[in-house]
PDB file of C-alpha atoms in Angstrom:
ATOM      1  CA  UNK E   1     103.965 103.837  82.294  1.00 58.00           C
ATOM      2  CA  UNK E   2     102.047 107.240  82.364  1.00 68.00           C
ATOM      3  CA  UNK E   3     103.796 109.729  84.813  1.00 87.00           C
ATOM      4  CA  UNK E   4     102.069 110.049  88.299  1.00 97.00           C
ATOM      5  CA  UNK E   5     100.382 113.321  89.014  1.00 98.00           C
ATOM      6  CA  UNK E   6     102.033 115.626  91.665  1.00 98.00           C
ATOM      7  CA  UNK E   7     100.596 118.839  93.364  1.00 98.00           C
ATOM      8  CA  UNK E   8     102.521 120.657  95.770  1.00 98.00           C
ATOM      9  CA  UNK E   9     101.532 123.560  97.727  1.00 98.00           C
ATOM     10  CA  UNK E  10     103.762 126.637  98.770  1.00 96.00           C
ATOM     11  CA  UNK E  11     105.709 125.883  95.336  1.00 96.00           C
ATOM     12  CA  UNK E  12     107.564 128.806  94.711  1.00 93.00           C
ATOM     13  CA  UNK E  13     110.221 128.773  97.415  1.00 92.00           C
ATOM     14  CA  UNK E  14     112.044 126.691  99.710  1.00 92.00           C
ATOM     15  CA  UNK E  15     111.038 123.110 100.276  1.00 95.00           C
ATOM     16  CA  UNK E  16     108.249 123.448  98.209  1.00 96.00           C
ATOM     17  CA  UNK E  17     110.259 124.899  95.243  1.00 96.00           C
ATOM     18  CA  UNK E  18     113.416 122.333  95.749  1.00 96.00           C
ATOM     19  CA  UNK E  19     110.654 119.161  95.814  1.00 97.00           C
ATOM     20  CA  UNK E  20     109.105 120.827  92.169  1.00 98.00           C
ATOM     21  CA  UNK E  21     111.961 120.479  90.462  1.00 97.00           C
ATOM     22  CA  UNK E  22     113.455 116.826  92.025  1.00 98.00           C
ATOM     23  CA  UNK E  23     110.363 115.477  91.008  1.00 98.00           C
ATOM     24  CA  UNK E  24     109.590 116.750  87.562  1.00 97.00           C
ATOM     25  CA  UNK E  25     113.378 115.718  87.210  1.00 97.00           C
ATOM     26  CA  UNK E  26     112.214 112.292  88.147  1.00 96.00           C
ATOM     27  CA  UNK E  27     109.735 112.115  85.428  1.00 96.00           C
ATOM     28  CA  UNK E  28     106.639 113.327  87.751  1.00 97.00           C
ATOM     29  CA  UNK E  29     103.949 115.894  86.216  1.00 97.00           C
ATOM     30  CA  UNK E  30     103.857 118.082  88.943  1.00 98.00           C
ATOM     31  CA  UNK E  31     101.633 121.356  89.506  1.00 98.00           C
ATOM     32  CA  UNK E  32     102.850 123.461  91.959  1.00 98.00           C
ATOM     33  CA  UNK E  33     100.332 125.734  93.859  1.00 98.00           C
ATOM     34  CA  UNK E  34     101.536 129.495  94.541  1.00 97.00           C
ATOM     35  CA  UNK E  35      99.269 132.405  95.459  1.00 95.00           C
ATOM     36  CA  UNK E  36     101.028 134.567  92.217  1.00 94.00           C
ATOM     37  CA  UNK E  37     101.890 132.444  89.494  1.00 94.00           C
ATOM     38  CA  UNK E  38     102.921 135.290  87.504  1.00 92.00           C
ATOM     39  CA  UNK E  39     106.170 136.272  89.947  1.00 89.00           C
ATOM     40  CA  UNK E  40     106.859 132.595  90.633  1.00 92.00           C
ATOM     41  CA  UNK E  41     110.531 131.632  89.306  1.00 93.00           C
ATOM     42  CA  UNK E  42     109.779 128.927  85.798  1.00 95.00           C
ATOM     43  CA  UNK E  43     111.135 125.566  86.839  1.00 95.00           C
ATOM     44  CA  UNK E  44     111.179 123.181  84.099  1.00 96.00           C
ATOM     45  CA  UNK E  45     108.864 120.347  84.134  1.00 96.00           C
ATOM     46  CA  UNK E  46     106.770 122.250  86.346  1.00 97.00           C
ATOM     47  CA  UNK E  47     103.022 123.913  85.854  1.00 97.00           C
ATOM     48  CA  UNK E  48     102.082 126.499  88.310  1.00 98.00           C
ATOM     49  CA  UNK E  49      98.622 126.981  89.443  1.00 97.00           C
ATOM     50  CA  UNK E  50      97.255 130.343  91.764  1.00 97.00           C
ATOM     51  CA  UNK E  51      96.089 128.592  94.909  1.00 98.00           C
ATOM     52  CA  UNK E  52      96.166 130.465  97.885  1.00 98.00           C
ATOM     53  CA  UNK E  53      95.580 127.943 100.790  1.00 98.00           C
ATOM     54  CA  UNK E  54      93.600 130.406 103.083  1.00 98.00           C
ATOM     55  CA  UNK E  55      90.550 130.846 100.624  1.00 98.00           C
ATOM     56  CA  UNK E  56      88.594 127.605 100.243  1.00 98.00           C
ATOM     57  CA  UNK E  57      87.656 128.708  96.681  1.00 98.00           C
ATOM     58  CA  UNK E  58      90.711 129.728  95.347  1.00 98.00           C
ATOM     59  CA  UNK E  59      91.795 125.776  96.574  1.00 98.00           C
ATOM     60  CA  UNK E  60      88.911 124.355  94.463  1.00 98.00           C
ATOM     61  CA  UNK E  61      89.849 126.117  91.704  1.00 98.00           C
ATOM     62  CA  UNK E  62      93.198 125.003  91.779  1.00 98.00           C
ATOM     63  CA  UNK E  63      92.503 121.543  92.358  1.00 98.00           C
ATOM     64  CA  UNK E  64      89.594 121.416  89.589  1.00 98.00           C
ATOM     65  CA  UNK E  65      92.130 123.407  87.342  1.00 98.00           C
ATOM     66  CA  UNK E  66      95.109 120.372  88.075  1.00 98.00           C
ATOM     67  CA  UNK E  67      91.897 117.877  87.561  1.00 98.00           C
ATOM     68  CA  UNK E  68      90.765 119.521  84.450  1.00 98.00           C
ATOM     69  CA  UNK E  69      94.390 118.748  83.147  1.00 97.00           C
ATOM     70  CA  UNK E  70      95.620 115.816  84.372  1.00 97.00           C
ATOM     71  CA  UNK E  71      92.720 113.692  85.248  1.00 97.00           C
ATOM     72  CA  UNK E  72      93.689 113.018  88.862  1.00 97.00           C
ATOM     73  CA  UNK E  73      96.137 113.867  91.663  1.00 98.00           C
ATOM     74  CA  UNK E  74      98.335 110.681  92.703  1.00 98.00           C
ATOM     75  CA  UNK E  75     100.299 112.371  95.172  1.00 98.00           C
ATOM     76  CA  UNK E  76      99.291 116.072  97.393  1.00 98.00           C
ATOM     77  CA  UNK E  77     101.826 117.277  99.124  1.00 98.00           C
ATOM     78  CA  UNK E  78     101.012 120.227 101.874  1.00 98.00           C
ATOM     79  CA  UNK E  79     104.081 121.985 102.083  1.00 97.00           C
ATOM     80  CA  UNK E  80     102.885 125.420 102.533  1.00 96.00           C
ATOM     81  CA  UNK E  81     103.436 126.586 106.250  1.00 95.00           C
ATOM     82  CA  UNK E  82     104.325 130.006 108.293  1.00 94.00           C
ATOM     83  CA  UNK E  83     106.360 130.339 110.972  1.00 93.00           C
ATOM     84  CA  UNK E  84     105.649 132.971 114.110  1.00 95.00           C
ATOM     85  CA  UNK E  85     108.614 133.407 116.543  1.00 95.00           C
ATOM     86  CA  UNK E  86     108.155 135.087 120.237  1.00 96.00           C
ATOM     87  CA  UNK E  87     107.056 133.993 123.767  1.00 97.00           C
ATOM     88  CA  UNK E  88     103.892 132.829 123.993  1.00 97.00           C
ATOM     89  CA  UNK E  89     102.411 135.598 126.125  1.00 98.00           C
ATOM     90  CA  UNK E  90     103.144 137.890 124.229  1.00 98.00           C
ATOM     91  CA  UNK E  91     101.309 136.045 121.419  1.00 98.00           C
ATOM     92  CA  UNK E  92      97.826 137.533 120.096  1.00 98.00           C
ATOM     93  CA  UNK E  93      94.345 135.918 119.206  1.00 98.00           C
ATOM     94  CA  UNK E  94      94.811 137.314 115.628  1.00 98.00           C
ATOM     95  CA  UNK E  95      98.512 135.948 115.124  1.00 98.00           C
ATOM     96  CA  UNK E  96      97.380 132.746 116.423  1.00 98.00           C
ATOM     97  CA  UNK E  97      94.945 132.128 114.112  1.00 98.00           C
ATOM     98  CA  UNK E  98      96.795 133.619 111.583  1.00 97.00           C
ATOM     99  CA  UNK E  99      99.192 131.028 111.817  1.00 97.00           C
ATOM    100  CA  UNK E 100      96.654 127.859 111.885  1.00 98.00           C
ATOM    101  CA  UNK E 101      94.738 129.171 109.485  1.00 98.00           C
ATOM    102  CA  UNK E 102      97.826 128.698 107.027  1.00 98.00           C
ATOM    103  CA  UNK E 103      99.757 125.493 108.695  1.00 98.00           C
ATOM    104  CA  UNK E 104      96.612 123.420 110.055  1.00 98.00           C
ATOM    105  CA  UNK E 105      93.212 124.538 108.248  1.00 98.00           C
ATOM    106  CA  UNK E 106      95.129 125.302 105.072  1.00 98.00           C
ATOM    107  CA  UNK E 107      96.029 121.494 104.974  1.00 98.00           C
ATOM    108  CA  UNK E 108      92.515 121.167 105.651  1.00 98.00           C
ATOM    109  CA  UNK E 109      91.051 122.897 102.764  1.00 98.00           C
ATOM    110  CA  UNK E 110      93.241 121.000 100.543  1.00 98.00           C
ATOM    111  CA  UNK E 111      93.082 118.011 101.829  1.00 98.00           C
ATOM    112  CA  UNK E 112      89.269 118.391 101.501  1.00 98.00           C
ATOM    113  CA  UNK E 113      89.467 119.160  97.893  1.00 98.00           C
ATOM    114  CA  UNK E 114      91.427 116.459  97.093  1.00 98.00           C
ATOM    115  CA  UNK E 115      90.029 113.587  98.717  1.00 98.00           C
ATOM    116  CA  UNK E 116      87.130 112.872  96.681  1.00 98.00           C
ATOM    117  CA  UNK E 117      89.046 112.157  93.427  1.00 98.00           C
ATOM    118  CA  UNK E 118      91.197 109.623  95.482  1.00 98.00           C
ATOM    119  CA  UNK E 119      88.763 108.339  97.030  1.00 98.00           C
ATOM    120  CA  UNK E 120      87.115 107.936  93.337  1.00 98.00           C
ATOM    121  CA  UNK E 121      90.334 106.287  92.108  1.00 98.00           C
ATOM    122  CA  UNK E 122      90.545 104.031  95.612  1.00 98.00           C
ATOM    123  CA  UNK E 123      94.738 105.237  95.578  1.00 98.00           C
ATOM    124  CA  UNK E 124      96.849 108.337  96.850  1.00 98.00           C
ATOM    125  CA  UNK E 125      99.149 109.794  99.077  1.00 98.00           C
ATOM    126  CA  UNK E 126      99.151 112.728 100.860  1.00 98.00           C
ATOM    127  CA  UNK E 127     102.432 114.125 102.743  1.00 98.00           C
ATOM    128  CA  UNK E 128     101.848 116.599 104.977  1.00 98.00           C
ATOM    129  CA  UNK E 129     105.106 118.933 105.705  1.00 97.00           C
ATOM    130  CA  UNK E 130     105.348 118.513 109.514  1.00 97.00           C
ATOM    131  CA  UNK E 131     108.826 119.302 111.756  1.00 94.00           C
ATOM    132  CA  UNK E 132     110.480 118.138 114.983  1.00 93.00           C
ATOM    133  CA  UNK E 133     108.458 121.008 116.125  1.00 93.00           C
ATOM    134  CA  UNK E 134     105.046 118.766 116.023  1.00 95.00           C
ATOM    135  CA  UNK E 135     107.093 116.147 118.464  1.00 94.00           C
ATOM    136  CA  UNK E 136     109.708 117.793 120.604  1.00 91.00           C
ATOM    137  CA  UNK E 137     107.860 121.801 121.269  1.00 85.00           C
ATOM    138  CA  UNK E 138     110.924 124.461 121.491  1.00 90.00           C
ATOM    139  CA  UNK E 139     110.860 127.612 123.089  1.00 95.00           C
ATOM    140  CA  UNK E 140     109.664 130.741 121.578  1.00 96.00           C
ATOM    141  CA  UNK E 141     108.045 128.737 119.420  1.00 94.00           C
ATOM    142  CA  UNK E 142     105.257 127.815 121.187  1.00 96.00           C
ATOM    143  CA  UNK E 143     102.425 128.967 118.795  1.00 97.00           C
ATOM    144  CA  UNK E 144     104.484 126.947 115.601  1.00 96.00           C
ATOM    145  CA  UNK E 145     105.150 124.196 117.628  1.00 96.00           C
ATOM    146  CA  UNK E 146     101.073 123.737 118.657  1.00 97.00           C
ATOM    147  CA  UNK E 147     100.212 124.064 114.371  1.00 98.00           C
ATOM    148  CA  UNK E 148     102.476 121.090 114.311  1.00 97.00           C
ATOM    149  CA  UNK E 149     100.955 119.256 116.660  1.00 97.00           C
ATOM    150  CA  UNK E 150      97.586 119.515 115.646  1.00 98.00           C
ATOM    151  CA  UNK E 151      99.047 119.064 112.245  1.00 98.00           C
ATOM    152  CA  UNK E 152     100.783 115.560 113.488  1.00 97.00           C
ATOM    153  CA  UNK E 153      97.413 114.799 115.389  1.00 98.00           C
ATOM    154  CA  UNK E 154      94.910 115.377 111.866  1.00 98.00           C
ATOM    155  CA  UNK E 155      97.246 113.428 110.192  1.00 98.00           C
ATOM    156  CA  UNK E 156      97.397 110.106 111.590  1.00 98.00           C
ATOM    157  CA  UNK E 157      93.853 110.169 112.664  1.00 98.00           C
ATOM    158  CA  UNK E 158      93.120 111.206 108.583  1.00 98.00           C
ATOM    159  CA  UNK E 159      95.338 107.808 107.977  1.00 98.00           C
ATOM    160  CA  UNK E 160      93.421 105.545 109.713  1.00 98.00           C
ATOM    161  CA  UNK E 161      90.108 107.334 107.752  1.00 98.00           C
ATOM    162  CA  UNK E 162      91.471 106.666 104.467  1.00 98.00           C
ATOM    163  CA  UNK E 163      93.176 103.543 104.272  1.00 98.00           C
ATOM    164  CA  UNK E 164      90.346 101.695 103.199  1.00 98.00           C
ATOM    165  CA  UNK E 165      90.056 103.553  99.852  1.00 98.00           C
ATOM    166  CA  UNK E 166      93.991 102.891  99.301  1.00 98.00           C
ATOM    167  CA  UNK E 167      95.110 106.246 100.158  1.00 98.00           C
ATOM    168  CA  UNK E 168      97.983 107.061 102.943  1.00 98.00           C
ATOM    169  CA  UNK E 169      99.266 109.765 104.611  1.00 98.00           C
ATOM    170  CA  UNK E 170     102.927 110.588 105.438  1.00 98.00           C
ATOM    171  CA  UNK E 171     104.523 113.012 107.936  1.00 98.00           C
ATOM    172  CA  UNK E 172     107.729 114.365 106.386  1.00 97.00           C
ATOM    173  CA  UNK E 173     109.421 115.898 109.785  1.00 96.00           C
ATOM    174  CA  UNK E 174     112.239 118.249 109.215  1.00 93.00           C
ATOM    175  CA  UNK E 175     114.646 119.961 111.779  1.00 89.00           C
ATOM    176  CA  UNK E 176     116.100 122.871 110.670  1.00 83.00           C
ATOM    177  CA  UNK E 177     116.771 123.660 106.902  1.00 87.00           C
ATOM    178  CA  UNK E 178     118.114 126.826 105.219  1.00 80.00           C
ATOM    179  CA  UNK E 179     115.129 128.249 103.959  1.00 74.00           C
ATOM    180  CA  UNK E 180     113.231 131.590 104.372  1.00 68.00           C
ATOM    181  CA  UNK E 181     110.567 130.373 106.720  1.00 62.00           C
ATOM    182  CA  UNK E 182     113.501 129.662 108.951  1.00 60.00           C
ATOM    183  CA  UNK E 183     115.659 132.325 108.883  1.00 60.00           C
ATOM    184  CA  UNK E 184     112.718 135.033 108.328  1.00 68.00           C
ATOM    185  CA  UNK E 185     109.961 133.890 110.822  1.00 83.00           C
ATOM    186  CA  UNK E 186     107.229 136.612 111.517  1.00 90.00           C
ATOM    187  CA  UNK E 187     107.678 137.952 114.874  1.00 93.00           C
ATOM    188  CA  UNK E 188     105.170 138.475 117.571  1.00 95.00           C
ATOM    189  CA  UNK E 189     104.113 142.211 117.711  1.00 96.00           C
ATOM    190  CA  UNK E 190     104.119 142.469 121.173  1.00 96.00           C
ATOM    191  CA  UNK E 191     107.603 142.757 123.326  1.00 94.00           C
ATOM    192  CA  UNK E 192     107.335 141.936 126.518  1.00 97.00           C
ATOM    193  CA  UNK E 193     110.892 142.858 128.079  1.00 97.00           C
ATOM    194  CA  UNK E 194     111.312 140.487 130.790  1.00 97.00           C
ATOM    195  CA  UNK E 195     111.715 137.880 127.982  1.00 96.00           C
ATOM    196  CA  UNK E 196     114.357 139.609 125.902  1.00 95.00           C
ATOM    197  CA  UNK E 197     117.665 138.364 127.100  1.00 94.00           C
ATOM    198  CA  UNK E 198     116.332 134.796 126.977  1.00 94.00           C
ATOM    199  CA  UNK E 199     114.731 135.435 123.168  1.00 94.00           C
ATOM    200  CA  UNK E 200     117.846 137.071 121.907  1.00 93.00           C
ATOM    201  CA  UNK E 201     119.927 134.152 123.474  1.00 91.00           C
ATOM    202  CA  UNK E 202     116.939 131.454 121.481  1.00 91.00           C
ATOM    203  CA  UNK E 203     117.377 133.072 118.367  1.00 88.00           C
ATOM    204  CA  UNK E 204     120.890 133.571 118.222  1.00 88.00           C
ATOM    205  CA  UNK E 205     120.814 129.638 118.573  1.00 86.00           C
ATOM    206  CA  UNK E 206     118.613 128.800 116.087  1.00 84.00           C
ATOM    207  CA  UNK E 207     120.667 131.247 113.513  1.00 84.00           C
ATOM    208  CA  UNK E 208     123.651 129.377 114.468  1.00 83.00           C
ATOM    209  CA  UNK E 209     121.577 125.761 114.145  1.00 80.00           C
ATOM    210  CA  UNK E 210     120.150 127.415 110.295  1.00 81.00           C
ATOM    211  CA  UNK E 211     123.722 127.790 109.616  1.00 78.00           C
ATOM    212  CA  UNK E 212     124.809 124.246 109.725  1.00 78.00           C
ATOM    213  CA  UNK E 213     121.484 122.689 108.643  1.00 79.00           C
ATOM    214  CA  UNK E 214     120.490 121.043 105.338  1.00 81.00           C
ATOM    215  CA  UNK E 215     120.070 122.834 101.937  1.00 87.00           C
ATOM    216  CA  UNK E 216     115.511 122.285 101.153  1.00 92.00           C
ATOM    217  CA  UNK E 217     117.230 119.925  98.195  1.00 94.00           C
ATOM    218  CA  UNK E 218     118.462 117.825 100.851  1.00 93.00           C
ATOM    219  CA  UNK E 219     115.197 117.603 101.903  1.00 94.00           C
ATOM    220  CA  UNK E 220     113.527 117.133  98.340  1.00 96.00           C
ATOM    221  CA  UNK E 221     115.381 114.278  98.041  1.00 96.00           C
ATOM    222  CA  UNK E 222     113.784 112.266 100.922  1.00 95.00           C
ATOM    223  CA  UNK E 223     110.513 113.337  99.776  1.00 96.00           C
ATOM    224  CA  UNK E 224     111.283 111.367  96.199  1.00 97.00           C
ATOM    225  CA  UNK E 225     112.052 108.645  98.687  1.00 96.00           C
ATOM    226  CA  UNK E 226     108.809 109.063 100.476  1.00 97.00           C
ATOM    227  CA  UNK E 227     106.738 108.977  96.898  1.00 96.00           C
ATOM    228  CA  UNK E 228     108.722 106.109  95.389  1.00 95.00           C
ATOM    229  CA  UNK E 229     109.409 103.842  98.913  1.00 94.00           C
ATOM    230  CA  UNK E 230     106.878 101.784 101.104  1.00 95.00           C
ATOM    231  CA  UNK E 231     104.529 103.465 103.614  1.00 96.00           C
ATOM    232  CA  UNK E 232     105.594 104.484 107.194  1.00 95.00           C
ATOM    233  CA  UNK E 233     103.372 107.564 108.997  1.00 97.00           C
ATOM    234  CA  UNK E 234     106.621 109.517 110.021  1.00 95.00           C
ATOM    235  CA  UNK E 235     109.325 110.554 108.361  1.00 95.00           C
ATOM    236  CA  UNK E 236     112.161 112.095 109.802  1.00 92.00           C
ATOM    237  CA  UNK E 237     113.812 114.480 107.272  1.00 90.00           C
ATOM    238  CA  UNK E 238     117.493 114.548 107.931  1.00 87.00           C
ATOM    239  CA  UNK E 239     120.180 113.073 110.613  1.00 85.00           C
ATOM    240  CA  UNK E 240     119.252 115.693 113.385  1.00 85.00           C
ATOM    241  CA  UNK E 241     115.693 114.568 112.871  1.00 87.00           C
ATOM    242  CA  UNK E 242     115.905 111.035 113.027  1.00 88.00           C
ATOM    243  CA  UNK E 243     118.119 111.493 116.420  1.00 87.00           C
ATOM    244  CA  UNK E 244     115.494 113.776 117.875  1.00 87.00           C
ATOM    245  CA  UNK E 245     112.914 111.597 117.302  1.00 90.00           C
ATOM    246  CA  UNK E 246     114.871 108.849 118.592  1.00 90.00           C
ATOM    247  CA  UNK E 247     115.669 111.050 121.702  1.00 84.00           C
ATOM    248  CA  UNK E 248     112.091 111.886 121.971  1.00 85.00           C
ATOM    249  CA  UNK E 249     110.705 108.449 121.944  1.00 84.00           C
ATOM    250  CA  UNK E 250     113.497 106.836 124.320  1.00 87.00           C
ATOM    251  CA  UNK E 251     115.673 109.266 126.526  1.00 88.00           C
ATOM    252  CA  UNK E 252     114.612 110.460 129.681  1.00 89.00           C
ATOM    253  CA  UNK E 253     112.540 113.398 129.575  1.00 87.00           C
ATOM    254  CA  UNK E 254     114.757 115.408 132.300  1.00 89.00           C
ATOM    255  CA  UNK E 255     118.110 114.535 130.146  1.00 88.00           C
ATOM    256  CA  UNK E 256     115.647 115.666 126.719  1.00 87.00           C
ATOM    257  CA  UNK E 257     114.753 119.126 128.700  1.00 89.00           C
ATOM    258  CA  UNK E 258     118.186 120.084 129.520  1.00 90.00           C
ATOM    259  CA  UNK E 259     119.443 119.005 126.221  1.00 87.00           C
ATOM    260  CA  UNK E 260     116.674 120.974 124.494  1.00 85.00           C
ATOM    261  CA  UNK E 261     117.438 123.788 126.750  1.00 89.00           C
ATOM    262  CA  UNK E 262     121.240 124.054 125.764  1.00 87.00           C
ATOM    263  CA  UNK E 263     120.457 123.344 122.438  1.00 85.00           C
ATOM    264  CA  UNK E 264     118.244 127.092 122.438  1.00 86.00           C
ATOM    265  CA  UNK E 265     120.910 128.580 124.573  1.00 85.00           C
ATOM    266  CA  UNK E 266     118.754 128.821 127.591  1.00 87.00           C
ATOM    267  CA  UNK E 267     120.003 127.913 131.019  1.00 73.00           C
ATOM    268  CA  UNK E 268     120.363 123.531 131.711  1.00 52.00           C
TER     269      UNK E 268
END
């Protein structure tokens, strides 16, 4: 049986870099976009391609390029993301859109260029690289948490769009994993210091939460799963995940808001 084509964005680190290399291991072709192919670490198995997910032409290129070699893309996977960590006033216009240009139109530009050769071949999946973010909002994290949510929103909306021509989408929903996005988040510019004991207490959390959480091959793994199993629109990642979503969907949302609120060492 001819291997499946596989193109992965934000390929050269993390997730992104961890899924490359489970799935050429697999037997996948896989092409992973990066925005410099020429400082991206070899991984066997794996071709890169320079896509940079902000520029709509650098996108079709990449996809034409991936086209131009393979013939088609069975599987897309938007893993490329940024993170932006701070209280939401303190936020700005241009950080904001920053952000969603990256986590919720850079999905869109790819998405876009990829469609129409599913479409062609009436078969695909997409997986769009969500978190418990785009379900359960945390604090200082309000501008991430809102690219999730939109991201969540596009995507099951997209699903019902594109299940006539045999293509689905997938939500892969991680909590926490030891990866740079985590641990190095961009921070908002402006400090506003009324906020600062609560931040520090927030982000001493989440180091703590880092810590403990799953390696991105942990997470690789259940996206070989995801390719290789039966459809279902969410996916969460890990064991923290799935409980949060559970949590989410059933508990009562005063015992989920004073949970959540110990959880980011803020006051029950």
């Amino acid at each position: 049986m001819k291997k499946k084509t596989v193109l992965i964005t934000g390929a050269s680190s993390g997730i992104g870099e961890a899924t490359a290399r489970t799935l050429a291991n697999a037997g996948y072709r896989v092409f992973g976009g990066v925005r410099r192919p020429e400082a991206a670490t070899a991984i066997t198995g794996v071709e890169f391609i320079k896509m940079d997910v902000q520029d709509e032409a650098s996108v079709a290129s990449a996809v034409h390029a991936v086209l131009e070699k393979a013939g088609r893309i069975d599987i897309l996977i938007n893993n490329a993301g940024v993170a932006l960590v701070g209280p939401v006033e303190a936020t700005s216009d241009a950080e904001a859109k920053a952000l969603f240009d990256v986590n919720v139109f850079g999905v869109l530009r790819v998405v876009r260029a990829v469609l129409p050769s599913m479409r062609a071949h009436r078969s695909g999946l997409i997986v769009n690289v969500s978190s418990v973010l785009g379900f359960l909002p945390a604090p200082f994290m309000g501008l991430y948490a809102a690219s999730k949510h939109a991201l969540e929103g596009l995507s099951e909306s997209l699903d019902h769009e594109v299940r006539g021509f045999g293509v689905r989408i997938v939500l892969l929903e991680p909590s926490f994993t030891q990866t740079k996005l985590d641990t190095n988040a961009t921070l908002t510019r402006t400090v506003i210091d009324d906020y600062a004991t609560a931040f520090a207490k927030s982000a001493d959390a989440v180091r703590q939460q880092v810590t403990s959480a799953p390696p991105p091959d942990e997470v690789a793994k259940k996206l070989l799963a995801i390719v290789e199993g039966s459809h279902q629109l969410r996916r969460p990642a890990d064991g923290r995940a799935k409980l949060l979503s559970v949590l989410r969907r059933f508990a009562p949302s005063g015992q989920v808001d004073k949970s959540l609120r110990r959880a980011f060492g803020l006051q029950a």
